[in-house]
CSV table of C-alpha atoms in Angstrom, one decimal:
chain,number,residue,atom,x,y,z
A,121,UNK,CA,0.1,0.1,-0.1
A,122,UNK,CA,2.8,2.5,1.0
A,123,UNK,CA,4.7,1.9,-2.3
A,124,UNK,CA,1.6,2.6,-4.3
A,125,UNK,CA,0.9,5.8,-2.3
A,126,UNK,CA,4.3,7.1,-2.6
A,127,UNK,CA,4.5,6.2,-6.5
A,128,UNK,CA,1.2,7.8,-7.3
A,129,UNK,CA,1.1,10.9,-5.0
A,130,UNK,CA,2.2,13.5,-7.8
A,131,UNK,CA,-0.6,12.2,-10.0
A,132,UNK,CA,-2.9,12.3,-7.0
A,133,UNK,CA,-2.0,16.0,-6.4
A,134,UNK,CA,-2.7,16.8,-10.1
A,135,UNK,CA,-5.9,15.3,-10.3
A,136,UNK,CA,-7.1,17.2,-7.2
A,137,UNK,CA,-5.7,20.6,-8.9
A,138,UNK,CA,-7.8,19.7,-11.9
A,139,UNK,CA,-10.9,19.6,-9.6
A,140,UNK,CA,-10.0,22.6,-8.0
A,141,UNK,CA,-9.8,24.5,-11.0
A,142,UNK,CA,-13.6,24.0,-11.6
A,143,UNK,CA,-15.6,27.0,-10.1
A,144,UNK,CA,-18.3,24.8,-8.6
A,145,UNK,CA,-20.1,27.8,-6.7
A,146,UNK,CA,-23.6,26.4,-5.8
A,147,UNK,CA,-24.7,29.6,-4.2
A,148,UNK,CA,-24.5,31.5,-7.7
A,149,UNK,CA,-26.8,30.3,-10.9
A,150,UNK,CA,-24.2,31.5,-13.1
A,151,UNK,CA,-21.7,28.7,-12.1
A,152,UNK,CA,-24.5,25.9,-12.6
A,153,UNK,CA,-22.6,24.4,-15.6
A,154,UNK,CA,-19.3,24.3,-13.6
A,155,UNK,CA,-21.2,22.7,-10.7
A,156,UNK,CA,-22.3,20.0,-13.0
A,157,UNK,CA,-18.8,19.8,-14.5
A,158,UNK,CA,-17.4,19.1,-10.9
A,159,UNK,CA,-19.9,16.4,-10.2
A,160,UNK,CA,-19.1,14.5,-13.6
A,161,UNK,CA,-15.5,14.9,-12.6
A,162,UNK,CA,-16.1,13.0,-9.4
A,163,UNK,CA,-18.2,10.5,-10.8
A,164,UNK,CA,-15.4,9.8,-13.5
A,165,UNK,CA,-12.9,9.7,-10.7
A,166,UNK,CA,-14.8,7.0,-8.9
A,167,UNK,CA,-15.2,4.9,-11.9
A,168,UNK,CA,-11.5,5.0,-12.6
A,169,UNK,CA,-10.7,4.2,-8.9
A,170,UNK,CA,-12.5,1.0,-9.2
A,171,UNK,CA,-16.2,1.6,-8.2
A,172,UNK,CA,-18.4,-0.9,-9.7
A,173,UNK,CA,-21.4,1.9,-9.8
A,174,UNK,CA,-20.5,5.7,-10.4
A,175,UNK,CA,-23.6,7.7,-11.1
A,176,UNK,CA,-25.2,11.1,-11.1
A,177,UNK,CA,-28.8,11.2,-9.3
A,178,UNK,CA,-30.3,14.6,-10.6
A,179,UNK,CA,-32.2,16.6,-8.0
A,180,UNK,CA,-34.3,19.8,-8.1
A,181,UNK,CA,-30.8,21.6,-7.9
A,182,UNK,CA,-27.4,19.9,-8.5
A,183,UNK,CA,-26.8,16.3,-8.9
A,184,UNK,CA,-25.5,14.1,-6.3
A,185,UNK,CA,-22.8,11.6,-7.1
A,186,UNK,CA,-23.2,8.1,-6.1
A,187,UNK,CA,-20.7,5.3,-6.1
A,188,UNK,CA,-20.2,1.9,-4.6
A,189,UNK,CA,-17.9,-1.2,-4.4
A,190,UNK,CA,-19.4,-4.0,-2.8
A,191,UNK,CA,-17.0,-7.0,-2.3
A,192,UNK,CA,-19.1,-9.2,0.1
A,193,UNK,CA,-22.5,-8.5,1.3
A,194,UNK,CA,-21.9,-10.0,4.5
A,195,UNK,CA,-19.1,-7.5,5.4
A,196,UNK,CA,-19.6,-4.2,6.7
A,197,UNK,CA,-20.0,-1.2,4.6
A,198,UNK,CA,-18.7,2.3,5.0
A,199,UNK,CA,-20.6,5.3,3.5
A,200,UNK,CA,-18.2,8.0,2.5
A,201,UNK,CA,-20.0,11.6,2.5
A,202,UNK,CA,-18.6,14.8,1.1
A,203,UNK,CA,-19.4,17.7,-1.1
A,204,UNK,CA,-18.0,19.2,-4.3
A,205,UNK,CA,-19.6,22.5,-4.2
A,206,UNK,CA,-17.8,25.3,-2.9
A,207,UNK,CA,-18.3,28.7,-1.5
A,208,UNK,CA,-18.1,32.0,-3.4
A,209,UNK,CA,-14.8,33.5,-3.6
A,210,UNK,CA,-15.8,37.0,-2.9
A,211,UNK,CA,-14.0,39.5,-2.1
A,212,UNK,CA,-11.6,38.5,-5.0
A,213,UNK,CA,-9.4,41.3,-4.3
A,214,UNK,CA,-8.5,40.0,-1.2
A,215,UNK,CA,-7.1,36.6,-2.6
A,216,UNK,CA,-3.0,36.6,-3.4
A,217,UNK,CA,-3.7,34.3,-6.1
A,218,UNK,CA,-6.9,33.4,-8.5
A,219,UNK,CA,-9.2,31.4,-6.2
A,220,UNK,CA,-9.7,28.8,-9.3
A,221,UNK,CA,-6.1,28.9,-10.3
A,222,UNK,CA,-4.5,26.6,-7.5
A,223,UNK,CA,-1.0,27.4,-6.6
A,224,UNK,CA,1.4,25.6,-4.2
A,225,UNK,CA,3.0,27.6,-1.8
A,226,UNK,CA,4.8,26.7,1.4
A,227,UNK,CA,3.6,23.2,1.2
A,228,UNK,CA,0.2,24.3,1.2
A,229,UNK,CA,-2.5,24.2,-1.9
A,230,UNK,CA,-4.3,27.7,-2.2
A,231,UNK,CA,-7.5,27.4,-3.9
A,232,UNK,CA,-11.3,27.9,-3.2
A,233,UNK,CA,-12.6,24.5,-1.8
A,234,UNK,CA,-9.0,23.1,-1.3
A,235,UNK,CA,-9.7,22.3,2.3
A,236,UNK,CA,-13.8,22.5,2.2
A,237,UNK,CA,-14.3,20.0,0.8
A,238,UNK,CA,-12.7,19.0,-2.3
A,239,UNK,CA,-8.9,18.1,-0.9
A,240,UNK,CA,-10.7,16.1,2.1
A,241,UNK,CA,-13.3,14.2,0.1
A,242,UNK,CA,-10.9,13.5,-2.6
A,243,UNK,CA,-8.6,11.8,-0.4
A,244,UNK,CA,-11.1,9.0,0.1
A,245,UNK,CA,-11.3,8.6,-3.8
A,246,UNK,CA,-7.6,8.2,-3.8
A,247,UNK,CA,-7.6,5.8,-0.7
A,248,UNK,CA,-10.1,3.8,-2.2
A,249,UNK,CA,-8.2,3.6,-5.6
A,250,UNK,CA,-5.2,2.7,-3.5
A,251,UNK,CA,-7.2,-0.2,-1.6
A,252,UNK,CA,-8.2,-1.4,-5.1
A,253,UNK,CA,-5.1,-1.3,-6.8
A,254,UNK,CA,-3.4,-3.3,-3.7
A,255,UNK,CA,-6.1,-5.6,-3.3
A,256,UNK,CA,-6.6,-4.5,0.3
A,257,UNK,CA,-10.0,-3.2,0.4
A,258,UNK,CA,-11.5,-5.2,3.6
A,259,UNK,CA,-15.0,-4.2,3.4
A,260,UNK,CA,-17.7,-2.5,1.5
A,261,UNK,CA,-17.7,1.2,0.5
A,262,UNK,CA,-20.2,3.6,-0.9
A,263,UNK,CA,-19.8,7.2,-1.9
A,264,UNK,CA,-22.4,10.1,-1.7
A,265,UNK,CA,-20.9,13.3,-2.7
A,266,UNK,CA,-23.2,16.3,-3.0
A,267,UNK,CA,-23.4,19.7,-4.7
A,268,UNK,CA,-25.3,21.7,-2.3
A,269,UNK,CA,-23.7,21.5,0.9
A,270,UNK,CA,-22.8,25.2,1.0
A,271,UNK,CA,-26.3,26.3,0.4
A,272,UNK,CA,-28.3,24.2,3.0
A,273,UNK,CA,-28.2,20.6,1.3
A,274,UNK,CA,-31.7,21.4,0.5
A,275,UNK,CA,-32.4,18.4,-1.9
A,276,UNK,CA,-30.1,15.8,-0.1
A,277,UNK,CA,-33.1,15.1,2.4
A,278,UNK,CA,-35.2,13.7,-0.3
A,279,UNK,CA,-32.6,11.7,-1.7
A,280,UNK,CA,-31.8,10.1,1.3
A,281,UNK,CA,-35.2,9.3,2.2
A,282,UNK,CA,-35.9,7.8,-1.1
A,283,UNK,CA,-32.9,5.9,-1.6
A,284,UNK,CA,-32.4,4.1,2.2
A,285,UNK,CA,-31.7,1.0,0.6
A,286,UNK,CA,-29.1,2.1,-1.6
A,287,UNK,CA,-27.5,3.8,0.9
A,288,UNK,CA,-27.8,1.1,3.7
A,289,UNK,CA,-24.4,0.9,5.6
A,290,UNK,CA,-22.9,0.4,9.0
A,291,UNK,CA,-21.3,3.8,9.5
A,292,UNK,CA,-20.8,7.1,7.7
A,293,UNK,CA,-17.3,8.6,7.4
A,294,UNK,CA,-16.8,12.1,6.7
A,295,UNK,CA,-13.8,14.3,6.3
A,296,UNK,CA,-14.9,18.0,6.4
A,297,UNK,CA,-13.6,19.0,9.9
A,298,UNK,CA,-10.5,20.1,11.2
A,299,UNK,CA,-7.8,18.7,13.8
A,300,UNK,CA,-5.7,20.3,16.2
A,301,UNK,CA,-2.3,20.5,14.4
A,302,UNK,CA,-0.4,18.2,12.1
A,303,UNK,CA,1.5,16.9,15.0
A,304,UNK,CA,-1.6,16.6,17.2
A,305,UNK,CA,-4.5,14.6,15.5
A,306,UNK,CA,-8.0,14.9,16.9
A,307,UNK,CA,-11.6,13.6,16.0
A,308,UNK,CA,-14.3,15.8,16.5
A,309,UNK,CA,-17.1,14.1,18.7
A,310,UNK,CA,-19.8,16.8,17.9
A,311,UNK,CA,-20.9,19.5,15.9
A,312,UNK,CA,-22.9,22.7,16.4
A,313,UNK,CA,-26.3,23.0,14.8
A,314,UNK,CA,-27.4,26.1,12.9
A,315,UNK,CA,-30.1,28.4,12.2
A,316,UNK,CA,-29.8,30.9,9.4
A,317,UNK,CA,-32.0,33.8,8.7
A,318,UNK,CA,-32.0,37.1,6.7
A,319,UNK,CA,-33.8,40.1,8.0
A,320,UNK,CA,-35.1,43.1,6.2
A,321,UNK,CA,-36.0,46.5,7.9
A,322,UNK,CA,-38.2,49.1,6.0
A,323,UNK,CA,-38.8,52.4,6.7
A,324,UNK,CA,-40.1,55.1,4.3
A,325,UNK,CA,-41.5,53.7,0.9
A,326,UNK,CA,-38.5,55.3,-1.1
A,327,UNK,CA,-35.1,56.6,-0.5
A,328,UNK,CA,-35.1,60.2,1.0
A,329,UNK,CA,-33.0,63.2,1.0
A,330,UNK,CA,-31.1,63.0,4.3
A,331,UNK,CA,-31.0,66.6,4.6
A,332,UNK,CA,-34.7,67.2,4.2
A,333,UNK,CA,-35.8,63.9,6.0
A,334,UNK,CA,-32.9,63.1,8.3
A,335,UNK,CA,-33.8,63.2,12.2
A,336,UNK,CA,-37.4,62.9,11.4
A,337,UNK,CA,-37.9,59.8,9.6
A,338,UNK,CA,-36.4,56.4,10.9
A,339,UNK,CA,-33.2,55.2,9.1
A,340,UNK,CA,-33.6,51.6,8.6
A,341,UNK,CA,-29.7,51.2,8.8
A,342,UNK,CA,-29.4,52.9,12.1
A,343,UNK,CA,-32.6,50.9,13.4
A,344,UNK,CA,-31.2,47.4,12.2
A,345,UNK,CA,-27.7,48.2,13.8
A,346,UNK,CA,-29.2,49.0,17.2
A,347,UNK,CA,-31.6,45.8,17.0
A,348,UNK,CA,-28.7,43.7,16.1
A,349,UNK,CA,-26.6,45.2,19.0
A,350,UNK,CA,-29.2,44.4,21.2
A,351,UNK,CA,-29.0,40.7,20.8
A,352,UNK,CA,-26.1,40.4,23.2
A,353,UNK,CA,-25.9,41.8,26.5
A,354,UNK,CA,-22.6,43.2,28.2
A,355,UNK,CA,-21.8,39.7,29.3
A,356,UNK,CA,-22.1,38.2,25.6
A,357,UNK,CA,-25.1,36.5,26.5
A,358,UNK,CA,-27.7,36.2,23.8
A,359,UNK,CA,-30.9,38.1,24.8
A,360,UNK,CA,-33.5,36.1,23.0
A,361,UNK,CA,-36.0,35.2,25.6
A,362,UNK,CA,-35.9,31.1,26.0
A,363,UNK,CA,-32.8,31.0,23.8
A,364,UNK,CA,-30.9,28.8,26.4
A,365,UNK,CA,-33.8,26.5,27.4
A,366,UNK,CA,-32.5,23.4,26.0
A,367,UNK,CA,-28.8,23.8,26.3
A,368,UNK,CA,-27.0,20.8,27.8
A,369,UNK,CA,-24.5,22.0,30.3
A,370,UNK,CA,-21.2,20.0,30.4
A,371,UNK,CA,-20.0,18.5,33.6
A,372,UNK,CA,-16.9,20.0,35.0
A,373,UNK,CA,-15.1,16.6,34.0
A,374,UNK,CA,-16.2,17.0,30.5
A,375,UNK,CA,-14.9,20.7,30.2
A,376,UNK,CA,-11.7,19.5,31.5
A,377,UNK,CA,-11.2,17.1,29.1
A,378,UNK,CA,-11.9,19.3,26.2
A,379,UNK,CA,-9.5,22.1,27.6
A,380,UNK,CA,-6.7,19.3,28.0
A,381,UNK,CA,-6.0,19.7,24.2
A,382,UNK,CA,-3.2,21.9,23.3
A,383,UNK,CA,-4.2,25.4,22.9
A,384,UNK,CA,-2.2,28.7,23.0
A,385,UNK,CA,-4.2,31.8,23.3
A,386,UNK,CA,-1.4,34.1,22.3
A,387,UNK,CA,-0.7,32.4,19.0
A,388,UNK,CA,-4.5,32.3,18.4
A,389,UNK,CA,-4.5,36.0,18.6
A,390,UNK,CA,-1.6,36.5,16.5
A,391,UNK,CA,-2.9,34.3,13.7
A,392,UNK,CA,-6.0,36.6,13.5
A,393,UNK,CA,-4.0,39.6,14.2
A,394,UNK,CA,-6.5,40.7,17.0
A,395,UNK,CA,-5.4,42.3,20.2
A,396,UNK,CA,-7.7,40.4,22.4
A,397,UNK,CA,-10.7,37.9,22.4
A,398,UNK,CA,-14.2,38.3,23.5
A,399,UNK,CA,-17.4,36.2,23.9
A,400,UNK,CA,-19.6,34.8,26.5
A,401,UNK,CA,-18.5,35.7,30.1
A,402,UNK,CA,-17.7,32.4,32.2
A,403,UNK,CA,-16.2,30.5,29.2
A,404,UNK,CA,-12.9,30.0,27.7
A,405,UNK,CA,-12.2,30.9,24.1
A,406,UNK,CA,-12.3,27.2,23.1
A,407,UNK,CA,-15.6,26.3,24.7
A,408,UNK,CA,-17.0,29.8,23.3
A,409,UNK,CA,-16.2,28.5,19.9
A,410,UNK,CA,-17.5,24.7,20.4
A,411,UNK,CA,-19.6,24.1,23.3
A,412,UNK,CA,-21.7,27.0,23.5
A,413,UNK,CA,-24.3,28.6,21.2
A,414,UNK,CA,-23.6,31.9,19.1
A,415,UNK,CA,-25.2,34.4,17.2
A,416,UNK,CA,-23.5,36.3,14.7
A,417,UNK,CA,-24.4,38.9,11.9
A,418,UNK,CA,-22.8,37.5,8.6
A,419,UNK,CA,-23.6,40.4,6.4
A,420,UNK,CA,-25.3,43.7,6.6
A,421,UNK,CA,-26.1,46.2,3.7
A,422,UNK,CA,-28.5,49.2,2.7
A,423,UNK,CA,-28.3,52.6,1.3
A,424,UNK,CA,-25.6,53.9,-1.0
A,425,UNK,CA,-22.4,51.8,-1.2
A,426,UNK,CA,-21.2,53.0,-4.4
A,427,UNK,CA,-18.1,55.3,-5.1
A,428,UNK,CA,-18.1,58.6,-3.8
A,429,UNK,CA,-21.1,60.3,-1.6
A,430,UNK,CA,-24.8,60.3,-1.8
A,431,UNK,CA,-26.7,61.7,0.9
A,432,UNK,CA,-29.7,59.3,1.1
A,433,UNK,CA,-32.1,58.3,3.8
A,434,UNK,CA,-32.6,54.5,2.6
A,435,UNK,CA,-35.9,53.0,2.4
A,436,UNK,CA,-34.6,49.7,3.4
A,437,UNK,CA,-31.6,47.7,5.2
A,438,UNK,CA,-30.8,44.0,5.3
A,439,UNK,CA,-28.8,41.6,7.4
A,440,UNK,CA,-27.8,37.9,7.4
A,441,UNK,CA,-27.6,36.3,10.7
A,442,UNK,CA,-26.6,32.7,11.8
A,443,UNK,CA,-26.9,31.0,15.0
A,444,UNK,CA,-24.8,28.2,16.1
A,445,UNK,CA,-26.7,25.6,18.4
A,446,UNK,CA,-25.4,23.0,20.8
A,447,UNK,CA,-27.0,19.8,21.6
A,448,UNK,CA,-30.7,19.7,22.4
A,449,UNK,CA,-31.4,23.0,20.7
A,450,UNK,CA,-33.7,22.5,17.8
A,451,UNK,CA,-33.0,24.7,14.8
A,452,UNK,CA,-36.7,25.2,13.9
A,453,UNK,CA,-37.4,26.2,17.4
A,454,UNK,CA,-34.5,28.6,17.6
A,455,UNK,CA,-35.5,30.1,14.3
A,456,UNK,CA,-39.1,30.8,15.7
A,457,UNK,CA,-37.9,32.2,18.9
A,458,UNK,CA,-35.4,34.6,16.7
A,459,UNK,CA,-38.2,35.7,14.4
A,460,UNK,CA,-40.8,36.6,17.3
A,461,UNK,CA,-38.1,38.4,19.4
A,462,UNK,CA,-36.8,40.4,16.2
A,463,UNK,CA,-40.1,41.4,15.4
A,464,UNK,CA,-41.1,42.6,19.0
A,465,UNK,CA,-38.0,44.7,19.4
A,466,UNK,CA,-38.7,46.7,16.1
A,467,UNK,CA,-40.0,50.2,16.8
A,468,UNK,CA,-43.2,51.1,15.2
A,469,UNK,CA,-41.3,53.6,12.7
A,470,UNK,CA,-40.3,50.5,10.6
A,471,UNK,CA,-41.6,47.0,9.5
A,472,UNK,CA,-39.5,44.0,9.8
A,473,UNK,CA,-39.4,40.8,7.8
A,474,UNK,CA,-37.5,37.6,8.9
A,475,UNK,CA,-36.8,35.1,6.3
A,476,UNK,CA,-35.2,31.6,7.4
A,477,UNK,CA,-32.7,30.2,5.1
A,478,UNK,CA,-31.5,26.7,6.2
A,479,UNK,CA,-30.5,25.1,9.2
A,480,UNK,CA,-29.5,21.7,11.0
A,481,UNK,CA,-29.4,20.1,14.2
A,482,UNK,CA,-26.4,19.6,16.6
A,483,UNK,CA,-24.8,16.1,16.8
A,484,UNK,CA,-23.0,14.2,18.9
A,485,UNK,CA,-20.6,11.1,18.3
A,486,UNK,CA,-20.6,8.2,20.8
A,487,UNK,CA,-17.1,7.6,22.0
A,488,UNK,CA,-17.9,3.9,23.0
A,489,UNK,CA,-18.9,2.9,19.5
A,490,UNK,CA,-16.8,0.7,17.0
A,491,UNK,CA,-16.5,3.6,14.5
A,492,UNK,CA,-15.1,5.9,17.0
A,493,UNK,CA,-12.8,3.4,18.2
A,494,UNK,CA,-11.7,2.4,14.5
A,495,UNK,CA,-11.0,6.0,13.9
A,496,UNK,CA,-8.8,6.5,17.2
A,497,UNK,CA,-6.8,3.3,16.2
A,498,UNK,CA,-6.3,4.6,12.7
A,499,UNK,CA,-5.1,7.9,13.8
A,500,UNK,CA,-3.0,6.5,16.5
A,501,UNK,CA,-1.3,4.1,13.8
A,502,UNK,CA,-0.9,6.7,11.3
A,503,UNK,CA,0.3,9.7,13.6
A,504,UNK,CA,2.0,7.7,16.2
A,505,UNK,CA,0.0,9.3,19.0
A,506,UNK,CA,-3.5,9.0,20.3
A,507,UNK,CA,-6.0,11.5,18.6
A,508,UNK,CA,-7.8,13.9,21.1
A,509,UNK,CA,-11.4,14.1,21.1
A,510,UNK,CA,-12.8,17.5,20.5
A,511,UNK,CA,-16.0,19.5,19.7
A,512,UNK,CA,-16.4,21.2,16.5
A,513,UNK,CA,-17.8,24.6,16.2
A,514,UNK,CA,-18.9,24.4,12.6
A,515,UNK,CA,-22.1,22.7,11.5
A,516,UNK,CA,-22.7,19.9,8.7
A,517,UNK,CA,-26.4,19.8,9.1
A,518,UNK,CA,-27.0,16.5,7.3
A,519,UNK,CA,-25.2,14.3,9.9
A,520,UNK,CA,-28.4,14.7,12.2
A,521,UNK,CA,-30.4,14.1,9.0
A,522,UNK,CA,-28.5,10.8,8.2
A,523,UNK,CA,-29.1,9.3,11.7
A,524,UNK,CA,-32.8,10.2,11.4
A,525,UNK,CA,-33.2,8.7,7.9
A,526,UNK,CA,-30.7,6.0,7.7
A,527,UNK,CA,-30.3,5.2,11.6
A,528,UNK,CA,-26.3,5.5,11.3
A,529,UNK,CA,-23.8,7.1,13.3
A,530,UNK,CA,-21.2,9.5,11.6
A,531,UNK,CA,-17.5,9.5,12.3
A,532,UNK,CA,-16.2,12.9,11.7
A,533,UNK,CA,-12.1,12.3,10.7
A,534,UNK,CA,-11.2,15.5,9.4
A,535,UNK,CA,-7.5,16.4,8.4
A,536,UNK,CA,-7.9,20.3,7.8
A,537,UNK,CA,-6.6,22.9,10.2
A,538,UNK,CA,-8.5,25.9,11.7
A,539,UNK,CA,-6.0,28.2,10.0
A,540,UNK,CA,-7.1,26.8,6.5
A,541,UNK,CA,-8.9,30.1,5.9
A,542,UNK,CA,-12.1,27.9,4.8
A,543,UNK,CA,-15.0,30.3,3.7
A,544,UNK,CA,-12.4,33.2,3.4
A,545,UNK,CA,-9.8,34.6,0.7
A,546,UNK,CA,-6.8,32.4,0.5
A,547,UNK,CA,-8.3,29.4,1.5
A,548,UNK,CA,-5.7,26.5,1.7
A,549,UNK,CA,-4.8,22.9,2.3
A,550,UNK,CA,-1.4,21.3,3.3
A,551,UNK,CA,0.1,18.9,1.3
A,552,UNK,CA,0.9,17.0,4.5
A,553,UNK,CA,-2.8,16.8,5.4
A,554,UNK,CA,-3.9,15.6,1.8
A,555,UNK,CA,-1.3,13.0,2.0
A,556,UNK,CA,-1.8,11.9,5.6
A,557,UNK,CA,-5.5,11.6,4.9
A,558,UNK,CA,-5.1,9.2,2.0
A,559,UNK,CA,-2.6,7.3,4.5
A,560,UNK,CA,-4.9,7.2,7.2
A,561,UNK,CA,-8.4,6.3,5.6
A,562,UNK,CA,-7.4,2.7,4.8
A,563,UNK,CA,-6.4,2.2,8.2
A,564,UNK,CA,-9.8,3.2,9.3
A,565,UNK,CA,-11.5,0.4,7.0
A,566,UNK,CA,-9.0,-2.1,8.4
A,567,UNK,CA,-10.0,-1.4,12.2
A,568,UNK,CA,-13.6,-0.8,11.5
A,569,UNK,CA,-13.8,-4.2,9.7
A,570,UNK,CA,-11.7,-5.9,12.5
A,571,UNK,CA,-14.2,-4.4,15.2
A,572,UNK,CA,-17.5,-4.9,13.6
């Protein structure tokens, strides 16, 4: 196996770079053809790697790539999930190289989607190829690679519910998360849920002259800014009534275990070029970013934003707001609570509309499961040290969906780093991480088969 990986690592990288050149931005309809091209590329890659089935399944949106290799129906089956769609690359001017012209610099691949999630799911394709080429695939494998994760996986639920038999497996394996460091492997044992909404604040029925009407008519931008600011108190606590009702508090022992992982606050601040951190009082920086719910404004706009000046009192202002949720919080309930509260705090001088976009439930992986133990053993063998269990701050909404529809637990065995700048300009993924993932994934298959 190792000889095959070493002999083909250059080709593996070139094939990933080819995939990264495809601008498969699912959020923007002008890239629809590129998204399909990426799907076809993934399908062809699975077929070349040795899948007996490699096909596209059409949805109301972008296609889902499905592949499988069944060596023996009596053996366990691992279902690999990933996504070939990527975030928009904006703002383009902040990239040091074009986002869809991948470059390798300082042993890292710079390109949109390099870490999230093309580089990570493609590790599974190449690991599968290596196992097939060396006749060492110990169990069955299925692939489900979608093209709408970055826009809420709106059509994945219906695909999963309609294809339960096709997707029948023993565990789901996902690489779409990060580990602590290249010398400190870790496994995410939980994910936060998500509620994502857009708000619109309307004042007068048209844009007004700020000299003629300013001071007498509500400015929607000013009003929206005040409303958003009121959503946190002076202790960083979210002020929406009943927001924390279902939050499960961790025990002192659980908090201590999470804090045992290596973390340097000064390095954290230096990496982000900030002088200090902030957040909910009573919790550490790592806890705030993993085990506590949050509310953040992701974008805000209104009025005149062109070059030069225009003294306008705008008719409308808008914002996009996301809430990360922790176990037992239900994203539908939280969305309703937010909408009711935001309407209630609006002054009579404006009208407010809240539009939910998408969301997902939080998730926890049982540490006593065979799948977790297999991941732990694989990483221990590959890195030479036992991985640290961590809680991820991000959201993969479909993980809870998989458990509901397929009755399957998920193992989150990611190889990215928090510093990979996913969703940001200059996203990158280390060559070490790419190759280490390809080396480690077959070990998961080996240990999971032995433990099942």
